[in-house]
Coordinates of C-alpha atoms and ligand atoms in Angstrom, one line a residue:
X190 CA -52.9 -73.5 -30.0
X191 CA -50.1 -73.7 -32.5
X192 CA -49.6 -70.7 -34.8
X193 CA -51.0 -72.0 -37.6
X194 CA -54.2 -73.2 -35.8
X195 CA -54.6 -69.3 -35.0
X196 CA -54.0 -67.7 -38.2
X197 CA -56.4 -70.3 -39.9
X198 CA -58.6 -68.8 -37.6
X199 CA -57.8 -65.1 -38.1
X200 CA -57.8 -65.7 -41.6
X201 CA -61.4 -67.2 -41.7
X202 CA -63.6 -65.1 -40.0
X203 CA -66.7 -63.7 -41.8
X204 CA -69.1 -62.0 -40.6
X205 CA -72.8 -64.1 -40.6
X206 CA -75.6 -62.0 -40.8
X207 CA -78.9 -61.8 -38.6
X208 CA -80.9 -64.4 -40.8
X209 CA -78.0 -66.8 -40.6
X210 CA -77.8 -67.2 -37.2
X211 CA -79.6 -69.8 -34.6
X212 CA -79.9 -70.6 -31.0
X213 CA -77.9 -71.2 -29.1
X214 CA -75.9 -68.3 -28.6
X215 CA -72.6 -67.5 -25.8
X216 CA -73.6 -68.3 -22.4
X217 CA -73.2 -65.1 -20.0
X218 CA -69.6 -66.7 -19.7
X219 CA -68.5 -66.7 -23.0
X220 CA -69.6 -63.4 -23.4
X221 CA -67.7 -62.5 -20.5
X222 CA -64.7 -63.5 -22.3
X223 CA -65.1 -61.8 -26.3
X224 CA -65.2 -58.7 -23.9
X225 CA -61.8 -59.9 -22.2
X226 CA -60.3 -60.2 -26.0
X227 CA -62.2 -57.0 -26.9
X228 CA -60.3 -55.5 -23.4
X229 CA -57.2 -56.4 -25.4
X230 CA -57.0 -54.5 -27.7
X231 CA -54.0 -51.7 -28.0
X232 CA -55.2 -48.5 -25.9
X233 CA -53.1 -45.9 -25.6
X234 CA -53.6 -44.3 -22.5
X235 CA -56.4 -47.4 -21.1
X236 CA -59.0 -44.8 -21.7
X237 CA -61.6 -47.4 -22.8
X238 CA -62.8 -45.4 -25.2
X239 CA -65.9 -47.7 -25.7
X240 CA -68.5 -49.9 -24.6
X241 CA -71.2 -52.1 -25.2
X242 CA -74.8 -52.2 -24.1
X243 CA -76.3 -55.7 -23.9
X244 CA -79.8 -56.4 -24.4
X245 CA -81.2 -59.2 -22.2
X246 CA -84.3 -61.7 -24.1
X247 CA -86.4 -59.8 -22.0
X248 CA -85.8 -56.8 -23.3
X249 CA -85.8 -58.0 -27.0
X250 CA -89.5 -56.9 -27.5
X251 CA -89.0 -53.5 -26.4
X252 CA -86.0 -52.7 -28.8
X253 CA -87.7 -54.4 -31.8
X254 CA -90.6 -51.3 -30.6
X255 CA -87.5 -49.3 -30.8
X256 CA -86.6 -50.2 -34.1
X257 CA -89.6 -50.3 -35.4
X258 CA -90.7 -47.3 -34.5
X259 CA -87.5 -45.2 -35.7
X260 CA -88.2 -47.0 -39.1
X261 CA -91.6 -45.5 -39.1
X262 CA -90.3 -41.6 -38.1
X263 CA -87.0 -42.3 -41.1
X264 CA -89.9 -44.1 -44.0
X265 CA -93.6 -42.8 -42.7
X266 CA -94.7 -44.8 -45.9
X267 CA -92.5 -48.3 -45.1
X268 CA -94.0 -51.3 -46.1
X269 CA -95.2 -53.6 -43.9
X270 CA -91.9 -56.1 -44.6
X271 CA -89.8 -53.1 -44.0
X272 CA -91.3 -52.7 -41.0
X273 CA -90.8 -56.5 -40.2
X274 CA -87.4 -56.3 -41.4
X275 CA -86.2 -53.3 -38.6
X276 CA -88.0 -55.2 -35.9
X277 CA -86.4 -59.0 -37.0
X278 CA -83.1 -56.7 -36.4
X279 CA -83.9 -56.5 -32.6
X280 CA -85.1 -60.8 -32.5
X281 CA -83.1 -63.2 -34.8
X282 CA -80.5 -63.2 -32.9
X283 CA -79.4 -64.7 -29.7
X284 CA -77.3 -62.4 -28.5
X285 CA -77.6 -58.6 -29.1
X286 CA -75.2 -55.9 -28.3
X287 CA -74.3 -52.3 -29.1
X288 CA -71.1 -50.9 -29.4
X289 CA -70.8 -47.6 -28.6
X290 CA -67.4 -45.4 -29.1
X291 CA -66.8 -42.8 -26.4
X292 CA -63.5 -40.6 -27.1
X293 CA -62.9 -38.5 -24.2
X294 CA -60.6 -35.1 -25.2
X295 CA -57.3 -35.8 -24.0
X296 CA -54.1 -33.8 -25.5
X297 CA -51.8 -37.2 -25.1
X298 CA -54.2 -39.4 -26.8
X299 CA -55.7 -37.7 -29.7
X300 CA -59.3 -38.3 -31.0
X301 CA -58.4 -40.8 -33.9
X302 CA -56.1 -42.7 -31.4
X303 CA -59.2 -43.8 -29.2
X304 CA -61.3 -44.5 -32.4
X305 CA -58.5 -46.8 -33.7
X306 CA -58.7 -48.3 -30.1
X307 CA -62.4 -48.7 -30.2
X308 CA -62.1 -50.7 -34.2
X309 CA -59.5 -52.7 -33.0
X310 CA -61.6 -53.7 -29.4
X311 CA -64.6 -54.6 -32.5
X312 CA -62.5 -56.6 -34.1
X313 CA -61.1 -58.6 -31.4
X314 CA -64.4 -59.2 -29.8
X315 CA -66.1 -61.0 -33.5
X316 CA -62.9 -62.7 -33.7
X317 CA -63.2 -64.0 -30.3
X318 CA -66.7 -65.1 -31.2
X319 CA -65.5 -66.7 -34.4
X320 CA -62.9 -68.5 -32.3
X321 CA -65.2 -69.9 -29.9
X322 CA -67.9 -71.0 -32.9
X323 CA -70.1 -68.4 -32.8
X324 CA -71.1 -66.0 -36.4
X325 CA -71.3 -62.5 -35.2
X326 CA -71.4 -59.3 -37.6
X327 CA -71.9 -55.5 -37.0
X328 CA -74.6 -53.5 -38.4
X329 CA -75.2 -50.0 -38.2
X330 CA -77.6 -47.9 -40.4
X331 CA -79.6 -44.5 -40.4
X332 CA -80.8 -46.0 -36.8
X333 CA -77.8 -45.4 -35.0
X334 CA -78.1 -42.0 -35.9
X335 CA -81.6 -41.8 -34.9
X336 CA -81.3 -39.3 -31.5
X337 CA -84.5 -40.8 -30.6
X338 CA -83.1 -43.9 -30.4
X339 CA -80.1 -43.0 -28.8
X340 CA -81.5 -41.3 -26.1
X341 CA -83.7 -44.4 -25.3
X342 CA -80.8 -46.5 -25.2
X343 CA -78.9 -44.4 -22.9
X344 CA -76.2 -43.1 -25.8
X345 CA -74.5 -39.7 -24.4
X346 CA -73.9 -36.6 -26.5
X347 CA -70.9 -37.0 -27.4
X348 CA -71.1 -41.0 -27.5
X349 CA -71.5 -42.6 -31.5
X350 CA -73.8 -45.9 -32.0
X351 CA -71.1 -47.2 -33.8
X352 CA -73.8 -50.3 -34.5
X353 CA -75.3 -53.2 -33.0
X354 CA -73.5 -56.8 -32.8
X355 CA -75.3 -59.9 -33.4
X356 CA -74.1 -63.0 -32.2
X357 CA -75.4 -66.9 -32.0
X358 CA -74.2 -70.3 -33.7
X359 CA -73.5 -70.1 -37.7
X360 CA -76.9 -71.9 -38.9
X361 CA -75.7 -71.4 -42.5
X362 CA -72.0 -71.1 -43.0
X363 CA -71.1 -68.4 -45.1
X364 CA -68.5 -68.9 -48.4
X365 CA -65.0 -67.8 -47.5
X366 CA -64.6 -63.9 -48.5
X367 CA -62.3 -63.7 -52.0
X368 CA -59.2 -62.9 -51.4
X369 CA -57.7 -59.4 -51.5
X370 CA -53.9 -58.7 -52.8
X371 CA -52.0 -58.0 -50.0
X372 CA -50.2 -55.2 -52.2
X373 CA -53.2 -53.0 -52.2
X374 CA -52.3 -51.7 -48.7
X375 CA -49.1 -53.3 -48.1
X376 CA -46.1 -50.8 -49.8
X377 CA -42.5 -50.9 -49.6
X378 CA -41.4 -47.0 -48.8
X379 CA -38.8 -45.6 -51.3
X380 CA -37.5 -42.3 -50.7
Ligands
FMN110 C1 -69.1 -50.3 -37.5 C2 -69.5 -51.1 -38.7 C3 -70.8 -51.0 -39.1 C4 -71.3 -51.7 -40.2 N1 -72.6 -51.6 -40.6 C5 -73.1 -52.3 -41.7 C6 -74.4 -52.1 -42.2 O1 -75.2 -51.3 -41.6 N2 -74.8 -52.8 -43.3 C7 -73.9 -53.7 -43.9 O2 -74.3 -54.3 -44.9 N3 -72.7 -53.9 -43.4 C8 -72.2 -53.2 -42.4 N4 -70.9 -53.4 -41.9 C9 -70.1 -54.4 -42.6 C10 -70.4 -55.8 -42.1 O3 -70.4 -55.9 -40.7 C11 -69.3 -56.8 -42.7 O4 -68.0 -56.4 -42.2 C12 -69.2 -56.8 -44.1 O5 -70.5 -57.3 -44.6 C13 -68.1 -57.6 -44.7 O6 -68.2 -58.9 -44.3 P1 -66.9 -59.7 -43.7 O7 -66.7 -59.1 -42.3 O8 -67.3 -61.1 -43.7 O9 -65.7 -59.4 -44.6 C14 -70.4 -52.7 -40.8 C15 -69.1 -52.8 -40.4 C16 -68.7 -52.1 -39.3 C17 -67.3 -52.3 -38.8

């Protein structure tokens, strides 16, 4: 791929959202390989300081009951649509991950290094699923935070839900995101 055939795709990625997304998503395969370009990413140290948990279709039904269910301990009075909405969460999309960042103490690899590590694995894993065709975004919310939740999903103490990654083909493409000037966080240092 030539360089500019790369950057047009680095510079293109968006992030489609649950209700944007249709069947069918990555074979087993091509998930396979967004974790390779996740596995990429700088890590000082190799600690791995994440990981992802993927939930099969067959499980879909039981997260949704999950979800739904933290919704109803967070809002006892939700609305039947809210409700809906947590569970859709768990089923609109074909493929379903969370990410989960696990920093390990270490006095050579501080803390923030190994949740850099763990933003820059994220990143390379929905711009691997851009590049291959897929939409894929992040979501977190009050769930992640939900110990109940956790627990069911097999998050450690000392583990964060970062937030769950949704995958499948772009059924509605979304508008390229405005621009942003590079000077806002790009300085020239002058002693
Ligand atoms: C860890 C993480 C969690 C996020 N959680 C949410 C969320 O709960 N709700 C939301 O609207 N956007 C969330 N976002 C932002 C979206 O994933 C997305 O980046 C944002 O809508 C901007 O779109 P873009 O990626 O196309 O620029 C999260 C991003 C990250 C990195």
């Amino acid at each position: 791929m030539s360089a500019d055939a790369l950057l047009a795709t680095l510079l293109s990625r968006r992030s489609v959202s649950p209700r944007r997304q249709a069947w069918p998503g990555p074979s087993e395969a091509q998930l396979q390989q967004m974790v390779q370009a996740a596995l990429r990413a700088p890590d000082h140290g190799r600690k791995l300081p994440w990981r992802l948990i993927e939930f099969d279709d067959s499980r879909r039904g039981e997260l949704a009951q999950l979800f739904e269910d933290e919704k109803r301990r967070r809002t006892p009075n939700a609305s039947a649509q809210d409700v809906e909405r947590a569970r859709a969460h768990a089923t609109q999309t074909p493929a379903m991950l969370a990410f989960v960042v696990r920093p390990e103490p270490d006095a050579a690899v501080p803390e923030h290094e190994q949740w850099l590590s763990a933003g820059a694995a994220l990143g390379n894993l929905l711009l691997a699923a851009h590049a291959m065709g897929f939409g894929a975004i992040v979501l977190s919310g009050d769930r992640c935070k939900d110990d109940i939740l956790r627990q069911a999903l097999g998050v450690a103490q000392g583990e964060t839900l970062a937030g769950f990654v949704s995958i499948g083909m772009t059924a509605s493409p979304v508008p390229p995101a405005a621009p942003i000037d590079v000077d806002r966080v790009l300085s020239t240092w002058t002693p």
